PDB file of C-alpha atoms in Angstrom:
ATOM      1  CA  UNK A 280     101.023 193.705 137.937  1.00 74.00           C
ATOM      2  CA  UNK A 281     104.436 192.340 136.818  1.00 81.00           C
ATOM      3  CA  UNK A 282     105.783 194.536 133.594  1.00 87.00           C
ATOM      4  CA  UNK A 283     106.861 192.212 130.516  1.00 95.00           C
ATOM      5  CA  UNK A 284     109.463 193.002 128.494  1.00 97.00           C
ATOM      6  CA  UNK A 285     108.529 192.112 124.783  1.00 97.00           C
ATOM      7  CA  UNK A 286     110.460 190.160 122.266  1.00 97.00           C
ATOM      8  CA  UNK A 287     110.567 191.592 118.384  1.00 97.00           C
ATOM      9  CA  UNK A 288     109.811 188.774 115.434  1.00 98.00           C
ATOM     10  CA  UNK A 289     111.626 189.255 112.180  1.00 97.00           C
ATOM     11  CA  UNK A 290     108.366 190.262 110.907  1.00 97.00           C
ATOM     12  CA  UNK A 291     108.720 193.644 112.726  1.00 97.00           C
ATOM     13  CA  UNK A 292     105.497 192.042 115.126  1.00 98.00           C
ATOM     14  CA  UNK A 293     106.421 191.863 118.865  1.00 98.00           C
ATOM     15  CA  UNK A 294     105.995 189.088 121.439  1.00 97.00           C
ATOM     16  CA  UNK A 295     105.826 189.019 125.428  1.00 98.00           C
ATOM     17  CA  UNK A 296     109.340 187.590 126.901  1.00 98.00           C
ATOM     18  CA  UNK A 297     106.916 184.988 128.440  1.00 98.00           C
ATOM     19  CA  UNK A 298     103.475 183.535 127.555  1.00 98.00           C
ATOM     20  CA  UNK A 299     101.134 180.878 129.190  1.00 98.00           C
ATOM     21  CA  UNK A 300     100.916 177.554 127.748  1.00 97.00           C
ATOM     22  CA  UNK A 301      97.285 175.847 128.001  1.00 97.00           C
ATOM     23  CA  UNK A 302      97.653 172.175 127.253  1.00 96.00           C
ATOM     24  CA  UNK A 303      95.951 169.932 128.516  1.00 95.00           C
ATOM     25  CA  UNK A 304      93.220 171.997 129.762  1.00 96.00           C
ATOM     26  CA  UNK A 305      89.746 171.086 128.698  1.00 97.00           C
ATOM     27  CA  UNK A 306      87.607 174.465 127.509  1.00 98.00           C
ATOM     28  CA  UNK A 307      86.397 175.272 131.009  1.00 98.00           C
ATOM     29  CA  UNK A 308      89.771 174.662 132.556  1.00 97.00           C
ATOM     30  CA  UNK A 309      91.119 177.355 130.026  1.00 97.00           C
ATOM     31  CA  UNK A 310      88.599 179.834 130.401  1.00 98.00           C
ATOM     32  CA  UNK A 311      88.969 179.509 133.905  1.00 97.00           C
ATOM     33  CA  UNK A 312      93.078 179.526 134.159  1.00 96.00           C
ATOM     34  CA  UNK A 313      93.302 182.214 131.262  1.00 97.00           C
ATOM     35  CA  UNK A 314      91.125 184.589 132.629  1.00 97.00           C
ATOM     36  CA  UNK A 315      93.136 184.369 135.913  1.00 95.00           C
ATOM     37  CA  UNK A 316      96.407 184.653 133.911  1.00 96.00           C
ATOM     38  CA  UNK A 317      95.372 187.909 132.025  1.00 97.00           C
ATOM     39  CA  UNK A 318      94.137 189.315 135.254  1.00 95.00           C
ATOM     40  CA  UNK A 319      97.649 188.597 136.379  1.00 94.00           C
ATOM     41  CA  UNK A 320      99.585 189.935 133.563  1.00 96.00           C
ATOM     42  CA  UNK A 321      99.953 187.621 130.780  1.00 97.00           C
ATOM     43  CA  UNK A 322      99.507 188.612 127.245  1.00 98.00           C
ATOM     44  CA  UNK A 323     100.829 186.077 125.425  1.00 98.00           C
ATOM     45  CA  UNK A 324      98.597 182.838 125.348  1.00 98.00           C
ATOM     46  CA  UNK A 325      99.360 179.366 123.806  1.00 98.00           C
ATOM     47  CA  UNK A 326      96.475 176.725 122.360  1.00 98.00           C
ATOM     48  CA  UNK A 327      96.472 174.858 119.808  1.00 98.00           C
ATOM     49  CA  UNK A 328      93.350 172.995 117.562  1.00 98.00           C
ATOM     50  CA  UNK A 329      94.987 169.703 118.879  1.00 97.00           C
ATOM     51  CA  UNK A 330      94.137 170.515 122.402  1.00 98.00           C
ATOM     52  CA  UNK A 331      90.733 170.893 122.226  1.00 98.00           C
ATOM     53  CA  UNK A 332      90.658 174.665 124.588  1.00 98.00           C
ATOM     54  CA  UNK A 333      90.084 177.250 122.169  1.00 98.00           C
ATOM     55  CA  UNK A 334      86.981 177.863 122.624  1.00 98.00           C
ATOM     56  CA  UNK A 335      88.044 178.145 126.387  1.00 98.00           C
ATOM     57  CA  UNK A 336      90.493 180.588 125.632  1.00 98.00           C
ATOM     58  CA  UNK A 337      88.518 182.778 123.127  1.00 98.00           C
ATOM     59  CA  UNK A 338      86.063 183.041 126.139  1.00 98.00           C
ATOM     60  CA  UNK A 339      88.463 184.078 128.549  1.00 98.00           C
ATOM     61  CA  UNK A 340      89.934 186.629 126.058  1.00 98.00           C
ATOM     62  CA  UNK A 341      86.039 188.164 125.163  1.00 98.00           C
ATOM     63  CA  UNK A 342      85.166 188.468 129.066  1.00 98.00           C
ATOM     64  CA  UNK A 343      88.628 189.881 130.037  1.00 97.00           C
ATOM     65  CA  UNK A 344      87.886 193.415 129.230  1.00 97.00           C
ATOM     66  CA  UNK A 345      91.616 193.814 127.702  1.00 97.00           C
ATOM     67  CA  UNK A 346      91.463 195.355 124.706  1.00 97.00           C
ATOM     68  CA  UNK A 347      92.157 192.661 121.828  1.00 97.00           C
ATOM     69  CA  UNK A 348      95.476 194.230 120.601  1.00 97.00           C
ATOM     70  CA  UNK A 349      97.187 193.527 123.775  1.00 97.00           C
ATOM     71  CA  UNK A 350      96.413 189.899 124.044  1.00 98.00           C
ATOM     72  CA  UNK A 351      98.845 187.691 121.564  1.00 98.00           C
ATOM     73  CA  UNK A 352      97.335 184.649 120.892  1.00 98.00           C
ATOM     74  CA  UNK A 353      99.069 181.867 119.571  1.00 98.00           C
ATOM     75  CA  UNK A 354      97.402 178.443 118.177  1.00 99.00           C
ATOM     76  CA  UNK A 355      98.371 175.798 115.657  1.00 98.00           C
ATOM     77  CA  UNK A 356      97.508 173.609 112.260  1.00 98.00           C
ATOM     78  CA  UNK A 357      97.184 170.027 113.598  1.00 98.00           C
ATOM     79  CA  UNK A 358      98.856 167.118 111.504  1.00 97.00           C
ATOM     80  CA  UNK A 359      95.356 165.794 110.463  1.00 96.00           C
ATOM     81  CA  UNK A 360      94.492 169.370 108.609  1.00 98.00           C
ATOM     82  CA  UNK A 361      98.366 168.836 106.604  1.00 98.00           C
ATOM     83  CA  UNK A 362      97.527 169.969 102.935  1.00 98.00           C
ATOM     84  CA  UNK A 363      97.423 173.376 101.164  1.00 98.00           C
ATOM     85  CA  UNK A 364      93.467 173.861 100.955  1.00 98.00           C
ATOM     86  CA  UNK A 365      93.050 171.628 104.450  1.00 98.00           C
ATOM     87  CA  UNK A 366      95.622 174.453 106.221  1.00 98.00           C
ATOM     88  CA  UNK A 367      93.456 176.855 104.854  1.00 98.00           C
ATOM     89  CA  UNK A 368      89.874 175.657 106.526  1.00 98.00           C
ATOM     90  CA  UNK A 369      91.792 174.337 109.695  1.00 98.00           C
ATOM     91  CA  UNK A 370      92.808 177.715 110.349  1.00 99.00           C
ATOM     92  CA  UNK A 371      88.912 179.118 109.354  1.00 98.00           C
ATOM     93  CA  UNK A 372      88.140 176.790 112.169  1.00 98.00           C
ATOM     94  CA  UNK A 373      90.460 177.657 114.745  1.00 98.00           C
ATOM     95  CA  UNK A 374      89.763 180.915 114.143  1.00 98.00           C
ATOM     96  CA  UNK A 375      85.738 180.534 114.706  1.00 98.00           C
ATOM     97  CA  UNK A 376      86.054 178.717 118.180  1.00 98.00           C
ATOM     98  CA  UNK A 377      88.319 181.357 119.538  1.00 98.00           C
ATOM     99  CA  UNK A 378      85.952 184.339 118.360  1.00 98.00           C
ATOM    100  CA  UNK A 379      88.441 186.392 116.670  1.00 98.00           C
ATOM    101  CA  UNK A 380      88.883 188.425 113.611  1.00 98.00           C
ATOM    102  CA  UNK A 381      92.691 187.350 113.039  1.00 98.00           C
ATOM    103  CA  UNK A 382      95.312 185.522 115.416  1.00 98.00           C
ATOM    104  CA  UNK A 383      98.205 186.893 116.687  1.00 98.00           C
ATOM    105  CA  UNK A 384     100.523 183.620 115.951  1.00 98.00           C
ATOM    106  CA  UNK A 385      99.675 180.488 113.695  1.00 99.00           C
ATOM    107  CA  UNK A 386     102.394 177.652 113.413  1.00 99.00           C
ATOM    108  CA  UNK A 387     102.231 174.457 112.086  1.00 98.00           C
ATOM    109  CA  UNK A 388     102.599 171.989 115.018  1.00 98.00           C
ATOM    110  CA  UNK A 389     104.651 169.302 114.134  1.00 98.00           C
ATOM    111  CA  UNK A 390     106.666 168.536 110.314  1.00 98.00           C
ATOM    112  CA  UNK A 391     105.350 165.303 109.627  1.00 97.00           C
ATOM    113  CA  UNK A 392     108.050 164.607 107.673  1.00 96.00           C
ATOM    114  CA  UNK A 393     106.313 161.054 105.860  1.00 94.00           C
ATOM    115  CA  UNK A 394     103.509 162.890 104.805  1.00 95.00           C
ATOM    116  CA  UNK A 395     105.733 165.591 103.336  1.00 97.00           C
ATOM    117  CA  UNK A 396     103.160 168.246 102.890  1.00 98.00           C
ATOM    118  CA  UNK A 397     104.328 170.786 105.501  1.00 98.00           C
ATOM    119  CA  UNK A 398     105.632 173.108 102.800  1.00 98.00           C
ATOM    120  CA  UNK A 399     102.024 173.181 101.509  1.00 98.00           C
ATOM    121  CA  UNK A 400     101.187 174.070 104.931  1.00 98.00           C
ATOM    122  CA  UNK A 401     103.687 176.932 104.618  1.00 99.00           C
ATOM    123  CA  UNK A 402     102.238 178.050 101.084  1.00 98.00           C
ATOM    124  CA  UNK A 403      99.075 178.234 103.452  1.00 99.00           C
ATOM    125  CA  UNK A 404     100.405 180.209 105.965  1.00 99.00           C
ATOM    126  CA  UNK A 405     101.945 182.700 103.961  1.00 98.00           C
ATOM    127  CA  UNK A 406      98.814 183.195 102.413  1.00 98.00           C
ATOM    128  CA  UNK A 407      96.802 183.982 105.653  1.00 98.00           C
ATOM    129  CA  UNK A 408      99.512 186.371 106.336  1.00 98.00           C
ATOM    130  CA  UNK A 409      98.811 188.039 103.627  1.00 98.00           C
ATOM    131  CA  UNK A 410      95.506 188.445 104.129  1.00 98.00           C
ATOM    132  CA  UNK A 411      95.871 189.430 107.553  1.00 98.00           C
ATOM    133  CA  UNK A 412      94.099 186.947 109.423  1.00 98.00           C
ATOM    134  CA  UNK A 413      96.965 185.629 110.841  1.00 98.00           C
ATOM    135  CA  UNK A 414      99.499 188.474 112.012  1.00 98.00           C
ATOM    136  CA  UNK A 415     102.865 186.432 111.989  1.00 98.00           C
ATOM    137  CA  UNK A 416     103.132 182.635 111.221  1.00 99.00           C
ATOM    138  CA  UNK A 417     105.952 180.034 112.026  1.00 99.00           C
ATOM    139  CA  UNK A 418     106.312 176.472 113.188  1.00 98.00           C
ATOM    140  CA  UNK A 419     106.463 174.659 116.055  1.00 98.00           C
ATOM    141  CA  UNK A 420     109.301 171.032 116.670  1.00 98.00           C
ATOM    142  CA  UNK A 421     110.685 171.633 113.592  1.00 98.00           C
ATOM    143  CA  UNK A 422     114.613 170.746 112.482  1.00 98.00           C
ATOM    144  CA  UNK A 423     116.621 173.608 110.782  1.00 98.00           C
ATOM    145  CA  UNK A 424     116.793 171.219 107.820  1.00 98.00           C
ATOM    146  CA  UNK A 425     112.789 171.264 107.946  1.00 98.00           C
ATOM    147  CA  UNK A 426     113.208 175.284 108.089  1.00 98.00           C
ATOM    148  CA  UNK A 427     116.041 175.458 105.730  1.00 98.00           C
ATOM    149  CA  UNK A 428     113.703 173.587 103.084  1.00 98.00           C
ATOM    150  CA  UNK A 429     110.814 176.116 104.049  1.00 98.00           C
ATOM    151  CA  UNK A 430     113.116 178.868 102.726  1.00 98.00           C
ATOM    152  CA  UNK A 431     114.563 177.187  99.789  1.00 98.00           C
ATOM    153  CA  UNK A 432     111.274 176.757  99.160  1.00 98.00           C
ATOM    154  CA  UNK A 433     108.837 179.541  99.614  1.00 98.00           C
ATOM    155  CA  UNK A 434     111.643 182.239 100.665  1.00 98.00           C
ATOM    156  CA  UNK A 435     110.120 182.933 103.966  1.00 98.00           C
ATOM    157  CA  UNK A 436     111.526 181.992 106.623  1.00 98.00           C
ATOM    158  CA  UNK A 437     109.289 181.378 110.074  1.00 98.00           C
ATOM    159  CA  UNK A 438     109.295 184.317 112.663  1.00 98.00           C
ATOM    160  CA  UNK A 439     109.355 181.665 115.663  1.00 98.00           C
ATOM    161  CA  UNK A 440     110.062 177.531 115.786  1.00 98.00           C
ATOM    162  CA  UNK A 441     108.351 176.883 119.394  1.00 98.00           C
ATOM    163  CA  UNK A 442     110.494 173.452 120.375  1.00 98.00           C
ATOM    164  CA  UNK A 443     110.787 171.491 123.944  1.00 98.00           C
ATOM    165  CA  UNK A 444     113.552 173.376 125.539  1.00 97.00           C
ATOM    166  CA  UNK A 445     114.770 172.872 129.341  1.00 97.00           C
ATOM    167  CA  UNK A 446     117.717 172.639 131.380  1.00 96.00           C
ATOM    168  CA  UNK A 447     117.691 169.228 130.081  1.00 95.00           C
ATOM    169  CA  UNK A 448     117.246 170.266 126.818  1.00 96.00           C
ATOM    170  CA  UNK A 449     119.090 173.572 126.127  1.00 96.00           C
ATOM    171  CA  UNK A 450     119.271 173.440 121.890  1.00 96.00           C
ATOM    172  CA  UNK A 451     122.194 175.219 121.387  1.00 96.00           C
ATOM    173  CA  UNK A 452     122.929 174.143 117.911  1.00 97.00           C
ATOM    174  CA  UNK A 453     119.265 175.125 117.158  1.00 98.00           C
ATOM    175  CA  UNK A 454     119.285 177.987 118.827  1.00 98.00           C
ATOM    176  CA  UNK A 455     122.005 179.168 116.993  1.00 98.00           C
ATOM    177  CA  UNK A 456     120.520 178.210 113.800  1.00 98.00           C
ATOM    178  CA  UNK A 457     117.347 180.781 115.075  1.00 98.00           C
ATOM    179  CA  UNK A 458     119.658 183.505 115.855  1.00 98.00           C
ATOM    180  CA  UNK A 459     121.624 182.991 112.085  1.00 98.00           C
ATOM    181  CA  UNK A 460     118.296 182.950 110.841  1.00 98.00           C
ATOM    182  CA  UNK A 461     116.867 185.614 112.549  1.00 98.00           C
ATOM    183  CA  UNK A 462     113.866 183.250 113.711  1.00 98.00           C
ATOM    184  CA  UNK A 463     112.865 183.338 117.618  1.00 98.00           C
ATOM    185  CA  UNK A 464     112.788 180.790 119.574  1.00 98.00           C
ATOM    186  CA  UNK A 465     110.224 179.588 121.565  1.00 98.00           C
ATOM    187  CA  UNK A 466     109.981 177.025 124.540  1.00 98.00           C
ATOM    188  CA  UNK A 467     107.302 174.785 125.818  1.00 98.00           C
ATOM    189  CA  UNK A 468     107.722 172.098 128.278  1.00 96.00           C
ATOM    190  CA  UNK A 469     110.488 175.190 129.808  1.00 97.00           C
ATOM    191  CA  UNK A 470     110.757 173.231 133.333  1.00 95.00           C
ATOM    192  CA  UNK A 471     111.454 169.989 132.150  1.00 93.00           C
ATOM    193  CA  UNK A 472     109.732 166.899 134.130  1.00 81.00           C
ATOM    194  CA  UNK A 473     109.005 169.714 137.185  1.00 83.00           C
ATOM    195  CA  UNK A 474     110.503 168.648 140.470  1.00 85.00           C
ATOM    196  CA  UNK A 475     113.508 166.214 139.280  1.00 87.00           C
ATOM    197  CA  UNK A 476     114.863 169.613 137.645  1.00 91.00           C
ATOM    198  CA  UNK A 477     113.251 172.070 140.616  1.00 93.00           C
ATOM    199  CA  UNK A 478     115.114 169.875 143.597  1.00 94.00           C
ATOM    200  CA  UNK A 479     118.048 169.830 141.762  1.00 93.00           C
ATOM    201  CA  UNK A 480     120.997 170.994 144.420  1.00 94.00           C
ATOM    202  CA  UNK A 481     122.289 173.834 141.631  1.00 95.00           C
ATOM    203  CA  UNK A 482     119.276 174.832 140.868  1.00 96.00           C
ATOM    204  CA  UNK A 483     118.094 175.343 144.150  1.00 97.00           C
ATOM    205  CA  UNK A 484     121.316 177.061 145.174  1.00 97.00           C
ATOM    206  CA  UNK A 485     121.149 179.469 142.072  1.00 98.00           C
ATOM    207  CA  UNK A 486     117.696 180.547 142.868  1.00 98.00           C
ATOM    208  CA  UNK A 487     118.476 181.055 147.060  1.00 98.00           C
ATOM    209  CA  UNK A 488     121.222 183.463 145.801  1.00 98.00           C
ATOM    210  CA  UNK A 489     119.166 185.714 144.169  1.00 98.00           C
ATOM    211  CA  UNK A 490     116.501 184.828 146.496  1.00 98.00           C
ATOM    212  CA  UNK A 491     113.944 183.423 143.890  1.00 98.00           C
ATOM    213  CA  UNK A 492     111.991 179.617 143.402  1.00 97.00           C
ATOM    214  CA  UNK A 493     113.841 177.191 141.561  1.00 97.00           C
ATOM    215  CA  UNK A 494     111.070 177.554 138.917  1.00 97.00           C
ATOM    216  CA  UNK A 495     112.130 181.332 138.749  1.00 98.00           C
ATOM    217  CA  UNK A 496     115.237 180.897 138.436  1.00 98.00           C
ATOM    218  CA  UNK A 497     115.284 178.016 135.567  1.00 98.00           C
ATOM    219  CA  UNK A 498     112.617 180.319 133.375  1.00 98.00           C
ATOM    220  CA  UNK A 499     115.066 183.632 133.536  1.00 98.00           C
ATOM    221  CA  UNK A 500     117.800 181.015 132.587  1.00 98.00           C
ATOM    222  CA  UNK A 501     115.465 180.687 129.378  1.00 98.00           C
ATOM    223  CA  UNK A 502     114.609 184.348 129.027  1.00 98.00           C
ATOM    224  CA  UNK A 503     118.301 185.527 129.357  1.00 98.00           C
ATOM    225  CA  UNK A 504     118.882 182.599 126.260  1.00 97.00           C
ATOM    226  CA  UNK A 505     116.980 184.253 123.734  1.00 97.00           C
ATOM    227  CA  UNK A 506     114.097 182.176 124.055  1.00 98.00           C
ATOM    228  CA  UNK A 507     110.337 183.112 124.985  1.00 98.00           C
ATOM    229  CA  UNK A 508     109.296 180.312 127.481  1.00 98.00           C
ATOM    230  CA  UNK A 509     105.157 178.989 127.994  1.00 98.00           C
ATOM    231  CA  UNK A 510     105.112 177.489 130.824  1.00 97.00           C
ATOM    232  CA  UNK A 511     101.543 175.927 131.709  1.00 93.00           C
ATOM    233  CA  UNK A 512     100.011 176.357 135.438  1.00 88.00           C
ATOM    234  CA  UNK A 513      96.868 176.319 136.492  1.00 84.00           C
ATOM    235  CA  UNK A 514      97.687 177.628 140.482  1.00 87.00           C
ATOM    236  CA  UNK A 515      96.945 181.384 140.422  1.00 89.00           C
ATOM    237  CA  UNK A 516     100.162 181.590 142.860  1.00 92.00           C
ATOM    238  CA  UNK A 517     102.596 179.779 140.287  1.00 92.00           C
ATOM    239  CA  UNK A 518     101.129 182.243 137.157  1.00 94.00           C
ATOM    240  CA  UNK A 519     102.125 184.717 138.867  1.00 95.00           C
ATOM    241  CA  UNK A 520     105.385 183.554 140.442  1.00 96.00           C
ATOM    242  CA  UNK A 521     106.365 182.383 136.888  1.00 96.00           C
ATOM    243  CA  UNK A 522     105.496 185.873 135.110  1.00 96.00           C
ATOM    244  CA  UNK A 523     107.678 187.817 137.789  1.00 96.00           C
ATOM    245  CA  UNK A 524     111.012 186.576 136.615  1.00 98.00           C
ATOM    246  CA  UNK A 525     112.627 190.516 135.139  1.00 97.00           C
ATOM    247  CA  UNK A 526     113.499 191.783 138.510  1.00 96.00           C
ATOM    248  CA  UNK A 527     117.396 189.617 138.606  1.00 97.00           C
ATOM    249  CA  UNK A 528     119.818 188.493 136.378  1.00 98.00           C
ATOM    250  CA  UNK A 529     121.665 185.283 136.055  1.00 98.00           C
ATOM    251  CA  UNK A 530     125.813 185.469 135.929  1.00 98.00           C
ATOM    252  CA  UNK A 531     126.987 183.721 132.657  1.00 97.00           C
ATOM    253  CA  UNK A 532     128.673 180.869 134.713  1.00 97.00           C
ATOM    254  CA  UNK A 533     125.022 180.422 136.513  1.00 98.00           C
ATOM    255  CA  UNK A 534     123.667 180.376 132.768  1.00 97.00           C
ATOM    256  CA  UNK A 535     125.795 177.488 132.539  1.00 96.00           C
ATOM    257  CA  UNK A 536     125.615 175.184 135.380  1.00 96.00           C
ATOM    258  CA  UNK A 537     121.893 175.605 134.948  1.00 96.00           C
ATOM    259  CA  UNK A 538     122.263 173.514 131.321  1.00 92.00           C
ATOM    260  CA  UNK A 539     125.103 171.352 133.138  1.00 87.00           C
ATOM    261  CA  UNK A 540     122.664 167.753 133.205  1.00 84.00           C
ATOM    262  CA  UNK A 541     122.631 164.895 131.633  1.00 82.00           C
ATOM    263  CA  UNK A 542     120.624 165.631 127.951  1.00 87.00           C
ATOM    264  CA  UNK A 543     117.028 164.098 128.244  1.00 90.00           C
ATOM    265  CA  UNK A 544     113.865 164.583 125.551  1.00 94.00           C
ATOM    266  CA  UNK A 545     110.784 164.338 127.161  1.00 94.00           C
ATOM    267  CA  UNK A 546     108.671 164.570 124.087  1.00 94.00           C
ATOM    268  CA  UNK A 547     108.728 163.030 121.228  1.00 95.00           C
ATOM    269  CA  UNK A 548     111.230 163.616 118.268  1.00 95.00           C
ATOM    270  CA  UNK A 549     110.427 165.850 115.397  1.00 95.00           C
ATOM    271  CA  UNK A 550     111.737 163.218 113.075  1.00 94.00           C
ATOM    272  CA  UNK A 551     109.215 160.568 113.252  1.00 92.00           C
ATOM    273  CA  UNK A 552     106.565 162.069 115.830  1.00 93.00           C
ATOM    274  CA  UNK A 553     103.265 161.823 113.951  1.00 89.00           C
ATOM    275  CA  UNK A 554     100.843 163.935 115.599  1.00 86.00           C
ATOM    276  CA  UNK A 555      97.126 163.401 114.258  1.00 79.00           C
TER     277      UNK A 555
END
């Protein structure tokens, strides 16, 4: 079993370097592919209300025979719950399909900036932090102006912003907002649009010389960043190839010429996404 190195929140709470993202697995699908992950070595597991899996995942996590405080489990308030009092029962809710006493990670999914209630959502969230039911709380495609108002507003700042970041994508001015800030930075979608990025002659001349994938090579590129990558899979061979990334380093100028591409967003914009 691969050793993870862990990541410490501001909060003084701890995350794997690497976690398993589950969308868009149905419930079966995720108990199926988390229980395989866990048996492989992951502890740090991504849902979300929006995807319809956590009861899958809660499943996987009561059957896995790993004690509970080793498994981080991450899942999020979907725009439809926005709202102080609807955060609050959202979370009640998420909370019952995955079978646990308290989650590891809650984050508000996406701003929904016309609405304008995610600070509400953040009044929330502070709240179920403080009544330990949810251990450390931050967002997820938010803007450091979104996170900037958070602390103006509240003053609590998130322990982790969990935006699309890839070769493609590499956020370095928000990244080094995080690191200012002191909040971690998380990355879904971490191999961009898969083989475009995995065939790409530098990457696949990176990873030969230190005899890795491409895949490998492109999530240690986001490790050695700062960032805590989720890549989803649901081959037993790629969970594992993915979660065995700790054993080489990347030169800075490799660092580099891994971000060197043209910039492309594959999801949608934080600005005017509106996720329901």
């Amino acid at each position: 079993m691969v050793t993870v190195p862990t990541r410490r929140l501001h909060d003084g709470t701890t995350l794997p370097a690497i976690g398993l993202g589950t969308y868009p697995l149905d419930n079966d699908e995720a108990e199926r592919e988390v229980a395989g992950a866990l048996e492989a070595g992951y502890r740090l597991i991504d849902t979300a209300m929006i995807y319809g899996n956590e009861a899958g995942v809660g499943r996987a996590i009561a059957r896995s025979g790993i004690s509970r405080e080793e498994i981080i489990v991450t899942t999020k308030l979907p725009g439809r719950d926005h709202g102080y009092e609807q955060a609050l029962a959202s979370f009640e809710g998420s909370r019952r399909r995955l079978g646990l006493d308290y989650v590891d990670l809650y984050l508000i999914h996406w701003p929904l900036p016309r609405l304008d209630q995610y600070v509400e959502c953040w009044q929330a969230l502070i709240r179920l932090r403080e009544e330990s039911v949810a251990r450390s709380i931050g967002v997820s495609n938010f803007t450091a102006e979104h996170i900037q108002r958070l602390e103006r507003s509240t003053g609590v700042l998130p322990s982790v912003n969990q935006i699309e970041m890839h070769p493609a994508l590499p956020q370095h001015e928000l990244r080094g907002f995080h690191e200012a800030k002191g909040v971690r930075t998380q990355g879904w979608r971490p191999l961009g649009e898969g083989r475009a990025l995995l065939e790409d002659p530098e990457v696949l001349a990176i990873a030969e010389r230190h005899n890795v994938t491409p895949g490998q090579a492109v999530l240690r590129w986001q490790t050695q960043l700062g960032s805590v990558p989720i890549p989803k899979s649901a081959d037993r061979g790629r969970q594992r190839e993915n979660l065995d990334i700790f054993g080489f380093e990347l030169t800075a100028d490799e660092l580099i010429r891994i971000s060197a591409r043209s910039p492309h967003r594959i999801g949608p914009h934080p600005e005017d996404y509106e996720e329901f």
